Coordinates of C-alpha atoms and ligand atoms in Angstrom, one line a residue:
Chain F
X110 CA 90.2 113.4 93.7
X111 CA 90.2 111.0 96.6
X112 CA 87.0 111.2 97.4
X113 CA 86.6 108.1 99.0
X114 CA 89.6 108.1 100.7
X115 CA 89.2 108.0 104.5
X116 CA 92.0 108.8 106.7
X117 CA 91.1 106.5 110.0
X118 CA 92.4 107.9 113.2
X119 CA 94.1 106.0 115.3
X120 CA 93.9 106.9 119.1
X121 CA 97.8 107.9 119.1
X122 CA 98.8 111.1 117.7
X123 CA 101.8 109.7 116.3
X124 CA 101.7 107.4 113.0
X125 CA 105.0 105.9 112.9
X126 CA 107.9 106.1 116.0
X127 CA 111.2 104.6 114.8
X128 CA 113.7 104.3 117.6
X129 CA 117.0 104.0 117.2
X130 CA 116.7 100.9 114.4
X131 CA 119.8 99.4 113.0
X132 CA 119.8 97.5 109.9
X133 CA 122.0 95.1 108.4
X134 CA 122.6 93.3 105.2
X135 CA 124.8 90.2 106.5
X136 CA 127.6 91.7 107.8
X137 CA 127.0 94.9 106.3
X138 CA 125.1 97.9 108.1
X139 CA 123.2 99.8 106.2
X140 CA 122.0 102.4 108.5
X141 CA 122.7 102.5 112.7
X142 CA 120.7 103.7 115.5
X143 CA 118.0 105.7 113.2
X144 CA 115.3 107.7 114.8
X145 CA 112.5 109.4 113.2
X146 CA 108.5 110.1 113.9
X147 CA 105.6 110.5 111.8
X148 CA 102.5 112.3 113.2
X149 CA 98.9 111.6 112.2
X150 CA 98.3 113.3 109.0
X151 CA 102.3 114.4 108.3
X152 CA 104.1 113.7 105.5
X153 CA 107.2 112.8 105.8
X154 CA 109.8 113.3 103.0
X155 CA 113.0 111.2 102.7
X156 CA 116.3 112.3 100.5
X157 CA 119.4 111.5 100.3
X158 CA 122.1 109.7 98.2
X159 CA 121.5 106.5 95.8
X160 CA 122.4 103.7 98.2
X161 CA 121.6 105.2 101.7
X162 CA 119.0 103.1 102.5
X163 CA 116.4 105.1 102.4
X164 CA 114.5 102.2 100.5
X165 CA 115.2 99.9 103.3
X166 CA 114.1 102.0 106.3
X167 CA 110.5 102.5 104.8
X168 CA 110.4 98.5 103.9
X169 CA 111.3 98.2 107.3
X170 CA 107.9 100.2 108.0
X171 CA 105.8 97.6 106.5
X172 CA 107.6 94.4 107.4
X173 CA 109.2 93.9 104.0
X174 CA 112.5 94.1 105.5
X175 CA 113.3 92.6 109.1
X176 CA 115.9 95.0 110.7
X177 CA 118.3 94.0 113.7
X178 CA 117.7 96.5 117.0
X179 CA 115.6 99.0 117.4
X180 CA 111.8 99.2 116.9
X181 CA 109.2 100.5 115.3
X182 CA 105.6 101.4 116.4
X183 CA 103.3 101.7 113.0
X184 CA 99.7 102.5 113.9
X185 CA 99.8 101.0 117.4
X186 CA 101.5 97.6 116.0
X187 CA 105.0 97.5 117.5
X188 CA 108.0 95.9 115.7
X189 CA 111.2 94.6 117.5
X190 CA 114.2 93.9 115.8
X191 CA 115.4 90.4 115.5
X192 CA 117.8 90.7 117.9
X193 CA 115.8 91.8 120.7
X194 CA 112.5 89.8 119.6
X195 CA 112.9 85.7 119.4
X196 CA 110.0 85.5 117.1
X197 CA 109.2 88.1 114.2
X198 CA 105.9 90.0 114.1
X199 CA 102.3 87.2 114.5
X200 CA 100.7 87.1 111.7
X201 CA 97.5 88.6 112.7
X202 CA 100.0 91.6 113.7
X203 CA 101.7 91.4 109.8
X204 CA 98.3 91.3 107.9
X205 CA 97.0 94.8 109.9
X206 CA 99.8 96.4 109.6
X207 CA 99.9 95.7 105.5
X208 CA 96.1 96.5 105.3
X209 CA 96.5 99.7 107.4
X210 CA 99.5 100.7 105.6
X211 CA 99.8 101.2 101.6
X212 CA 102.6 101.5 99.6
X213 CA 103.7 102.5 96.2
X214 CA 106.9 101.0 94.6
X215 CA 109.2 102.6 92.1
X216 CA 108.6 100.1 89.6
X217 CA 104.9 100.0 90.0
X218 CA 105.1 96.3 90.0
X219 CA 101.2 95.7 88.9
X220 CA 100.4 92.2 88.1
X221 CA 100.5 91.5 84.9
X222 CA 98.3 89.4 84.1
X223 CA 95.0 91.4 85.6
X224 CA 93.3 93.8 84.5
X225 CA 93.8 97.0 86.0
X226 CA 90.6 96.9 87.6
X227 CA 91.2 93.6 89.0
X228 CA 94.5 94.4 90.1
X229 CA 93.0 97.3 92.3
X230 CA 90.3 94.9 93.1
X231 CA 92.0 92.2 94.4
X232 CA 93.7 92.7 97.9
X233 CA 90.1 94.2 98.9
X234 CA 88.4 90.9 98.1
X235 CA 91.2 88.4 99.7
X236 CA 91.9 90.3 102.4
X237 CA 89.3 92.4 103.5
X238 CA 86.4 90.0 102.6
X239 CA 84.7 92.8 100.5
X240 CA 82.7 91.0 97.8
X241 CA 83.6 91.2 94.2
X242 CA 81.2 93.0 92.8
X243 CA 81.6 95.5 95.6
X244 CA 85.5 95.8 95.1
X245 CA 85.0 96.2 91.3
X246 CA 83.0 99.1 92.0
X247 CA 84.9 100.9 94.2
X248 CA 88.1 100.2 92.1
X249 CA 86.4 101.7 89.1
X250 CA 85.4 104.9 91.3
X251 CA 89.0 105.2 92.7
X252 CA 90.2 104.7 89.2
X253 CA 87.9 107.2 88.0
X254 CA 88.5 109.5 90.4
X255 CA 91.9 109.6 89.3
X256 CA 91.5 110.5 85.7
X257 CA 92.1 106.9 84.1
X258 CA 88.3 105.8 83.8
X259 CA 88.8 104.8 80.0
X260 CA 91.5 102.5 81.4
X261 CA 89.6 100.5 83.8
X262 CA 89.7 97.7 81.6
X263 CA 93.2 97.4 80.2
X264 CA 95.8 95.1 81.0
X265 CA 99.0 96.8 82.8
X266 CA 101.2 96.5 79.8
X267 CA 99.0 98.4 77.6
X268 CA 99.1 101.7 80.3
X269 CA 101.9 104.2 80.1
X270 CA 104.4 104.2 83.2
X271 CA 102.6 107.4 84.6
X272 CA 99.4 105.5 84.3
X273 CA 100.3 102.5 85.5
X274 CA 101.9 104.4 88.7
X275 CA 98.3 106.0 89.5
X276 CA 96.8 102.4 88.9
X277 CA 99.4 101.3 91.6
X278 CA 98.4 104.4 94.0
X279 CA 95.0 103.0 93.4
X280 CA 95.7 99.5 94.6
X281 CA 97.0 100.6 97.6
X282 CA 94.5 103.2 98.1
X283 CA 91.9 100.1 97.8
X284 CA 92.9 98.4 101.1
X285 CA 91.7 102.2 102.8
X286 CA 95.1 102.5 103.9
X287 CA 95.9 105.8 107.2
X288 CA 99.6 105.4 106.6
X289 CA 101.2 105.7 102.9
X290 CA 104.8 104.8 101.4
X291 CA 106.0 105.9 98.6
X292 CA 109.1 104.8 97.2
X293 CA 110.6 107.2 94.6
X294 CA 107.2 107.0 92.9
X295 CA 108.0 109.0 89.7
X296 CA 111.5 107.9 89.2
X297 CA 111.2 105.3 86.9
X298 CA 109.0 107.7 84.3
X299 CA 109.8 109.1 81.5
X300 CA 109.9 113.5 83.1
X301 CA 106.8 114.2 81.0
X302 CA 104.6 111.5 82.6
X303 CA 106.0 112.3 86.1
X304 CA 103.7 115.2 86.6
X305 CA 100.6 113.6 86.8
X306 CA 101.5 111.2 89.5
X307 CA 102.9 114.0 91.4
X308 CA 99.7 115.6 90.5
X309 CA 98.0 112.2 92.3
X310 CA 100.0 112.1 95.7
X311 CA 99.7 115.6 95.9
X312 CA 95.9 115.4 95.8
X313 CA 96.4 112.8 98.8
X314 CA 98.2 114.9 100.9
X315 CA 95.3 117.2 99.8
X316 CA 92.8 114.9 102.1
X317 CA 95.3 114.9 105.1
X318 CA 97.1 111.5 103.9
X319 CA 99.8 110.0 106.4
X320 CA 103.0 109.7 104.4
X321 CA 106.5 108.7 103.9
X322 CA 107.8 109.6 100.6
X323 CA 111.1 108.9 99.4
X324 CA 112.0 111.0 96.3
X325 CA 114.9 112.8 94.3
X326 CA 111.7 115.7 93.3
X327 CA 113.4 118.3 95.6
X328 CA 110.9 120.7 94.4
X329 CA 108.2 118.8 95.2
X330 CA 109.0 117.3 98.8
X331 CA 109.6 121.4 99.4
X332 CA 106.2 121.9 98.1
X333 CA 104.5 119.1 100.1
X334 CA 106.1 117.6 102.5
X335 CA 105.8 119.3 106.4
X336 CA 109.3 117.2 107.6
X337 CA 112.6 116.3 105.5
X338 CA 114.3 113.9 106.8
X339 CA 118.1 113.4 104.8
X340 CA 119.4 110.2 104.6
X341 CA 123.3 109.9 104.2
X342 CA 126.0 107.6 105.5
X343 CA 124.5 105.4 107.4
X344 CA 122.4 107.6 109.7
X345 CA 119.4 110.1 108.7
X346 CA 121.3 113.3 109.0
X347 CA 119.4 115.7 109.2
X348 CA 115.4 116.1 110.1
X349 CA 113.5 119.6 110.2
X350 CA 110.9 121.7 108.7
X351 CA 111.1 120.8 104.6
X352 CA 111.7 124.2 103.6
X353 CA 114.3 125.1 106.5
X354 CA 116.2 121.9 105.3
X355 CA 116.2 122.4 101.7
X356 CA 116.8 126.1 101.5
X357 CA 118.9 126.1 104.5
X358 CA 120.8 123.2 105.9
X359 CA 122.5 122.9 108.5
X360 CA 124.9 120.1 108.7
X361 CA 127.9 119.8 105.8
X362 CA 126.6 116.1 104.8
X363 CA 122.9 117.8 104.3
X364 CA 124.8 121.1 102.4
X365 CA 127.0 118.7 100.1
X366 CA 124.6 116.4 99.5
X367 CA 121.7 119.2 98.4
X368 CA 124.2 120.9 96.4
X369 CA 125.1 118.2 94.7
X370 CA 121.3 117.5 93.7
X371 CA 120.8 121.1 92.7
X372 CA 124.1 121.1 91.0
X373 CA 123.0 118.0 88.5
X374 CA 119.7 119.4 88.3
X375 CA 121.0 122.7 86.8
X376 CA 121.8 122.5 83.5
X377 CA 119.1 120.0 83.2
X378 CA 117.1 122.7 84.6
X379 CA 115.0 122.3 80.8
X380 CA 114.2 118.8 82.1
X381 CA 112.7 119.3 85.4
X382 CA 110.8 122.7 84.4
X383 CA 108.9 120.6 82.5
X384 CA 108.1 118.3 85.1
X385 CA 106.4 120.6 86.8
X386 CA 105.1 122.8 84.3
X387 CA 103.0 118.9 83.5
X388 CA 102.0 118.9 87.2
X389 CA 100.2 122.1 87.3
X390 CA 98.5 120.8 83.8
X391 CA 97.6 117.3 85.9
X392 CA 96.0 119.8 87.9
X393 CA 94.0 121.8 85.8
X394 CA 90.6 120.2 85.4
X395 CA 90.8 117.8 82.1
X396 CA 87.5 116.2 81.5
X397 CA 87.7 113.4 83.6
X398 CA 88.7 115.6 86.3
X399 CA 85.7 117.2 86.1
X400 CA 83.5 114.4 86.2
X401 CA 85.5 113.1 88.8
X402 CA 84.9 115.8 90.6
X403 CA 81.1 116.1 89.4
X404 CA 80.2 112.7 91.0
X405 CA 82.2 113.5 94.4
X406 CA 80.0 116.5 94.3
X407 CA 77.0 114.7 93.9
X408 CA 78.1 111.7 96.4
X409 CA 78.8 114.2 98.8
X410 CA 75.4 116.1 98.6
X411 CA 73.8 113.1 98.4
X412 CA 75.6 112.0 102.0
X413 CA 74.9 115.1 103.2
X414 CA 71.0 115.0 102.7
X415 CA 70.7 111.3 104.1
X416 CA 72.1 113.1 107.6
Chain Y
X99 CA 108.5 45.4 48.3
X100 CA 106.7 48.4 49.5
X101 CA 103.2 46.7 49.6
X102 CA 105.1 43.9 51.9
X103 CA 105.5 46.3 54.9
X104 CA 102.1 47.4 54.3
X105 CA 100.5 44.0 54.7
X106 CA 103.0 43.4 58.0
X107 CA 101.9 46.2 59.2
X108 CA 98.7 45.7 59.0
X109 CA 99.2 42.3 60.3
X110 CA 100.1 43.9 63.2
X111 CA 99.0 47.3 64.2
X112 CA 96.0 45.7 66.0
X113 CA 98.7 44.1 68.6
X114 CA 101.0 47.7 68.6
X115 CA 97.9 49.5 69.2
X116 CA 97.2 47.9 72.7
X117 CA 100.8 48.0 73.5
X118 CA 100.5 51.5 72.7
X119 CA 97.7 51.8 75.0
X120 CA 99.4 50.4 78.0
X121 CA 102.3 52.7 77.3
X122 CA 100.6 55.4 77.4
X123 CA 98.6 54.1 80.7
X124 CA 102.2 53.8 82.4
X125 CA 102.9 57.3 80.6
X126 CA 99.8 59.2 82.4
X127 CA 99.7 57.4 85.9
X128 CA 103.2 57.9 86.2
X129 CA 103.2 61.8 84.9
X130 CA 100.3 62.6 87.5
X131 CA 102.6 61.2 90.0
X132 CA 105.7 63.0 89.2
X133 CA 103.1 66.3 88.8
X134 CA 101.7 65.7 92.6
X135 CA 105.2 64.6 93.9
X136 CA 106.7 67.4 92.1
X137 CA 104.9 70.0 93.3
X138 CA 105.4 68.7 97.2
X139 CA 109.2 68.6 96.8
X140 CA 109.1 72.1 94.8
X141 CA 107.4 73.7 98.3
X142 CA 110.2 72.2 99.9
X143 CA 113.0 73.4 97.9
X144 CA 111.2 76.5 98.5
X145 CA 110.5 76.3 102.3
X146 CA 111.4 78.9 104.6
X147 CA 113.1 75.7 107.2
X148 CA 116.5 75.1 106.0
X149 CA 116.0 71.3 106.9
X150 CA 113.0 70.7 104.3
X151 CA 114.8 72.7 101.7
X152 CA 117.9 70.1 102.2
X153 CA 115.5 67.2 102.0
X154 CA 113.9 69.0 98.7
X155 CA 117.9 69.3 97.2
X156 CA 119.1 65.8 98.2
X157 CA 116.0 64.2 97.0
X158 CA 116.4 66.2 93.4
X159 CA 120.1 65.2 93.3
X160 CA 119.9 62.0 94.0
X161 CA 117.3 61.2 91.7
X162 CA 119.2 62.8 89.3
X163 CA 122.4 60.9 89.8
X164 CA 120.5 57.7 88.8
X165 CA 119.5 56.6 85.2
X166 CA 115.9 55.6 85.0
X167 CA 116.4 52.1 84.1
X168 CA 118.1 51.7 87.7
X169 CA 115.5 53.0 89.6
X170 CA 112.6 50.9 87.6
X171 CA 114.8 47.8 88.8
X172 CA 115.5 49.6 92.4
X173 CA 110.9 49.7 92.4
X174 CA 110.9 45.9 90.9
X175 CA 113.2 43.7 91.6
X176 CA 115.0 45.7 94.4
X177 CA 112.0 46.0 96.6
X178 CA 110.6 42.4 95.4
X179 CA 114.2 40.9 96.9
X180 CA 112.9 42.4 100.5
X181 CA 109.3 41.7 100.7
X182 CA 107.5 44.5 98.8
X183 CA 106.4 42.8 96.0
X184 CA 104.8 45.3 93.4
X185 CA 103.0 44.2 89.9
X186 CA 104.8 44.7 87.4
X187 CA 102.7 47.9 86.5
X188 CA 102.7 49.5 89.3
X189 CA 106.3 49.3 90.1
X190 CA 106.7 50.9 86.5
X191 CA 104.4 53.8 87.4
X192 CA 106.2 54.5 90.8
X193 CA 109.3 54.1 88.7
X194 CA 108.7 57.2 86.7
X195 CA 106.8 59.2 88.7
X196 CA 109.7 59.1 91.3
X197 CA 111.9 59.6 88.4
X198 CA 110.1 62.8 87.1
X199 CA 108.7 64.2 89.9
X200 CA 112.8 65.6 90.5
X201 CA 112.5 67.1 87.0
X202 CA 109.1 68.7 87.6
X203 CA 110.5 69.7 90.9
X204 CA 112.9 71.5 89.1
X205 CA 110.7 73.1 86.2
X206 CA 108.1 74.5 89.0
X207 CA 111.0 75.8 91.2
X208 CA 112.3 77.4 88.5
X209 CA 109.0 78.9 87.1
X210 CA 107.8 80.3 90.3
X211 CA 111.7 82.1 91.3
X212 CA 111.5 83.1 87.7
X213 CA 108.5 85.3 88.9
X214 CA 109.7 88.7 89.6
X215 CA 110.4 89.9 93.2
X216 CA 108.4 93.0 93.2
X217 CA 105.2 90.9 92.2
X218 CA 105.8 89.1 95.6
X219 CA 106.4 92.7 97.3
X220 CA 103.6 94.3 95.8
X221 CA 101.3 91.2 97.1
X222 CA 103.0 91.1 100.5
X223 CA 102.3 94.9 101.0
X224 CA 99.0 94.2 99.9
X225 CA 98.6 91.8 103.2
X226 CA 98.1 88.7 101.0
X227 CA 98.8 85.6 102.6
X228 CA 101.4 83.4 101.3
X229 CA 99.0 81.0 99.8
X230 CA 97.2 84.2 98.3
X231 CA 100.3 85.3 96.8
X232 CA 101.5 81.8 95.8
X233 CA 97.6 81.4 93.8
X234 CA 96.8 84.5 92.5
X235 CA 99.8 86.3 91.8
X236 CA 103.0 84.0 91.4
X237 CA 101.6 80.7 89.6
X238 CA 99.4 82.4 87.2
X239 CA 102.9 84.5 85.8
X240 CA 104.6 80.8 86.3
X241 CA 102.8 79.2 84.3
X242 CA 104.4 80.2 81.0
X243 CA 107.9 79.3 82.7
X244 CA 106.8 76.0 83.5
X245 CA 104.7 74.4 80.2
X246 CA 107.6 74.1 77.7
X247 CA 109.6 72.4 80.0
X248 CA 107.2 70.4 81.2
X249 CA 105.8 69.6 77.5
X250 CA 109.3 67.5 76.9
X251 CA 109.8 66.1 80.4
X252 CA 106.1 64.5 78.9
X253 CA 107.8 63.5 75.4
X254 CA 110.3 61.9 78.0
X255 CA 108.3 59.9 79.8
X256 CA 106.7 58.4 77.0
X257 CA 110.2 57.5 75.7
X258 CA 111.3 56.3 78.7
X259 CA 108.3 54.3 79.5
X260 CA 109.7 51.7 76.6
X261 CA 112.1 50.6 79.9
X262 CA 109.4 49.0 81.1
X263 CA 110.1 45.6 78.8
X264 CA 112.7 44.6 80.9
X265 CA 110.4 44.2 83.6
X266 CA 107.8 42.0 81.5
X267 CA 105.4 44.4 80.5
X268 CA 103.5 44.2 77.1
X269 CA 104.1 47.7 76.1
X270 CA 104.4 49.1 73.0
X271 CA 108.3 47.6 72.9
X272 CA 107.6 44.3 74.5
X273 CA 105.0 43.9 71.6
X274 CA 107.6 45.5 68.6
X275 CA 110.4 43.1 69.8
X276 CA 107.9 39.8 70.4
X277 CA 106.6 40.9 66.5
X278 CA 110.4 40.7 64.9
X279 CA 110.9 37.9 66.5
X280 CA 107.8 36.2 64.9
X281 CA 108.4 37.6 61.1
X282 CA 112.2 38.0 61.0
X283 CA 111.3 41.5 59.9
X284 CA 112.9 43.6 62.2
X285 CA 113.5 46.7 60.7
X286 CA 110.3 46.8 59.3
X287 CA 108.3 46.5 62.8
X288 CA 110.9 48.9 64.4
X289 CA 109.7 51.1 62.1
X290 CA 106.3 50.9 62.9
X291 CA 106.5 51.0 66.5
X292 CA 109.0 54.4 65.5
X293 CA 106.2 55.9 63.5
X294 CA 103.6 55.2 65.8
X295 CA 105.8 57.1 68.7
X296 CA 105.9 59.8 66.1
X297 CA 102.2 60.2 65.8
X298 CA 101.8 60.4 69.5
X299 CA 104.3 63.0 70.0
X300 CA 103.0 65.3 66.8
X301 CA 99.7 65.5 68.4
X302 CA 101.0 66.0 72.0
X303 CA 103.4 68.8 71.0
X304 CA 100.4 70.2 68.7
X305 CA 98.2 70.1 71.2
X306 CA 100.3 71.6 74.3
X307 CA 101.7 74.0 71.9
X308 CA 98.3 75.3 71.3
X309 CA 97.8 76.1 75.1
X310 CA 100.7 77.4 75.5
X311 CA 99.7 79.9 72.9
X312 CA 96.9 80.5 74.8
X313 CA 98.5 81.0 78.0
X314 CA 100.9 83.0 75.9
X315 CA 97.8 85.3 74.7
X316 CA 96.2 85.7 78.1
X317 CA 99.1 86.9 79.9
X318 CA 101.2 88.1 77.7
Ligands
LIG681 N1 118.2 92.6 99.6 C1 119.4 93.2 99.8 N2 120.5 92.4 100.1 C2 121.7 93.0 100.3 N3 122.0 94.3 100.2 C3 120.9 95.1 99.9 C4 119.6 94.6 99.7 N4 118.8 95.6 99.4 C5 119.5 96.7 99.5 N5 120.8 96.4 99.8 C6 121.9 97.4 99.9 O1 121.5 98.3 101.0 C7 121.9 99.6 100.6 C8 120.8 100.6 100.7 O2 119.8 100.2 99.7 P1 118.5 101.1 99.5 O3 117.9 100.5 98.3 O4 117.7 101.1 100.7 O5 119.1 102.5 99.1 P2 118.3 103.8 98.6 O6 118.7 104.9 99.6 O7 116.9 103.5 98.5 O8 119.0 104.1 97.2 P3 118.3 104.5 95.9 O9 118.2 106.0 95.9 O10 119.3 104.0 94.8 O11 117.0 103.8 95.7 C9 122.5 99.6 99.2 O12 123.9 99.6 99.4 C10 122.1 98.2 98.7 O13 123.1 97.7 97.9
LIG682 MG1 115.6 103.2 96.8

């Protein structure tokens, strides 16, 4: 999967430096004087309570969200909050930063009234100048390489929500992205469908993919993620090592909160076995997968003997 | 009995025809008006300055405050009185695009917020530029939103276009009320100029009705 996918380097090590960002809503604060890096190739998991904010800090990432003080370095940009900057980001700054940085949103939000190749298509040709025929092409091998080939053709609404998830991973994996958000990517599906996106980012991660991943898939941020950073209250309280954190943590807000996950997920535990039980099948070659995999084995030959 | 209002109106569709004809002249120059004016005070109801969005809102509501027949005198007579003196036809066209131009304002606003948010999120992530995301991704899902409205703010303006009479125009009204006058036949010329309203509308609605099926099918 992924073949084409390139990570770029940029010349800092680190991908993403918040420091010490405050965010408001009006009056309201969501979160105060939050502080968290992202190394080149990390991935960076985010948990925590419904209505923490963990949405917001990774919109502030990509300049969906202005936040107040603080700032935020993203791939060399850097990003002041509104209090301390008198103008927002330039423009020039706002378009890299969105073409350098892809993101994948809960409710997939494809456009409805493309085609799903068209929709993957699309940014590539208005903003990166690629030409049409050219996007097409590479949308249908991204597509393709992602097990949804037969697809390529069909308008969003026609796609089930797992499908229509990997057609959104593929729009943002268009634009060539180093830097990936993912905002709770599988929760809106129905548990047997959430596998094979799971299947997808885990692939990504796979190929050394920069990320930022909010999720509620303990099991799977254990599984992939190298930080977990726990959002709670206001303030991300607690950052480590994903496994220390999730089999061990070490403040009460981490411990309460994490029990109170595995405590729902429990009897449900049916439910979620499932989930990842559809994962490992995502993973097992299907046919496409195969050819998928047949045609990055013959691209990569191929590169490999014009060398 | 019957064959009487035949033979009137035969007498006399000839005459309604042309007025129809200038009616619907009015209708069209003053719809592509309102469409164009519409769409500039819709950007600024939708402007990111707080000042061009006030300007957007005042202009809406105070159009809306006033019945057409005011401004149509306001564009004749009131602007003859100091100095600019507009024919007759123009001043009607002016009249009701200025008139519309707050409705349309008000169907487009409406059709692009009732485009969901995370279309606009998933295009600004996508580094589109406003005008990108405005083109491809909000106005194409708009577009259902805004025909059905704007299909009767068009059955409006024809309606209203009949104001023009009071100005001295030989629309399809001047001509219906000049006719009763001549044959003492009022009802019966009423009734043509009602019927040949009709028609117009049928085919308009048919016709619109059809594309917004289209739309309908394209997008879904
Ligand atoms: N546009 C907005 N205007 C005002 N308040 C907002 C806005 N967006 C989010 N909020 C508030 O900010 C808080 C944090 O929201 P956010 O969506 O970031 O939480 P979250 O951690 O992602 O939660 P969830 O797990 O439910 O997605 C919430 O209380 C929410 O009500
Ligand atoms: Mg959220």
């Amino acid at each position: 999967m992924f073949s084409d996918v390139m990570v770029n380097s940029t010349p800092s090590d680190i991908a993403v430096d918040i420091r010490s960002v405050t965010k408001k809503f009006g009056e309201r604060t969501i979160f105060g004087d939050v502080s968290l890096q992202v190394r080149q190739g990390e991935v960076v998991a985010l948990i925590g309570p419904s209505g923490a904010g963990k949405s917001t800090l990774i919109r502030c990432v990509n300049c969906l969200t202005p936040f107040e003080s603080g700032s935020i370095m993203v791939l060399g940009h850097e990003l002041h909050g509104t209090n301390e900057a008198k103008r927002g980001p330039s423009r020039e700054m706002l378009k890299s930063i969105r073409t350098e940085t892809g993101m994948v949103f809960q409710s997939f939000n494809l456009f409805p009234h493309m085609s799903v190749v068209d929709n993957v298509a699309l940014a590539p040709v208005l903003v990166l100048g690629t030409s049409r025929e050219e996007a097409r092409e590479q949308a249908r091998e991204l597509l393709c390489s992602i097990g949804l080939s037969h697809r390529v053709d069909a308008y969003p609404r026609h796609l089930s929500g797992g499908e229509q998830q990997r057609v959104a991973i593929c729009r943002a994996l268009a634009m060539k992205p180093s830097l990936m958000l993912f905002d709770e990517p599988t929760s809106a599906l129905d548990p047997e469908l959430v596998g094979e996106v799971l299947g997808a980012i885990r692939a990504l991660v796979d190929r050394g993919m920069t990320m930022m991943l909010v999720t509620h898939e303990m099991m799977f941020a254990r599984d992939v993620a190298d930080t977990v950073a726990v959002m709670a209250d206001g303030a991300l309280v607690e950052i480590g090592p994903a496994r220390q954190v999730l089999d061990d943590p070490q403040t009460d807000r981490c411990k309460s909160f994490l029990s109170r996950v595995l405590q729902q997920k429990a009897p449900s535990a049916n439910t979620s076995a499932p989930s990842m039980g559809a994962q490992i099948a995502a993973d097992a070659p299907t046919q496409e997968h195969e050819q998928a995999r047949d045609t990055d084995r013959k691209r990569k030959h191929a590169e490999e003997v014009e060398r | 009995m019957f064959a009487g209002i035949l033979t009137l109106w035969g007498q006399y569709f000839g005459n309604f025809l042309g007025g129809l004809g200038i009616s619907l002249e009015i209708t069209v120059a003053g719809l592509a008006f309102a469409l164009v004016a519409g769409a500039g005070f819709a950007a600024l109801r939708l402007a990111r300055f707080r000042v061009l969005r006030l300007i957007g809102t005042a202009y809406v509501e105070v159009v809306r405050a006033t019945p057409m027949l005011l401004v149509l005198y306001i564009m004749y007579f009131g602007l003859g009185q100091v100095g600019i003196k507009l024919p007759a036809y123009w001043a009607a066209v002016i009249a009701l695009g200025t008139f519309y131009a707050a409705q349309f304002t008000e169907i487009f606003r409406g059709g692009i917020q009732s485009v969901d948010r995370g279309q606009r999120e998933a295009a600004d992530a996508l580094g589109l530029s406003r005008w990108q995301r405005l083109r491809k991704v909000v106005l194409p899902q708009a577009v259902m939103t805004i025909l059905l409205p704007s299909t009767n703010a068009l059955a409006d303006i024809i309606k209203d276009s009949s104001l023009v009479i009071t100005i001295g125009l030989s629309d399809l009204m001047a001509r219906t009320y000049e006719a009763t006058s001549a044959t003492f036949e009022p009802m019966d010329m009423f009734l043509l100029a009602g019927v040949m309203y009709l028609v117009v509308y049928l085919l308009l609605s048919r016709v619109l009705g059809r594309l917004e099926l289209n739309v309908q099918r394209r997008h879904g």
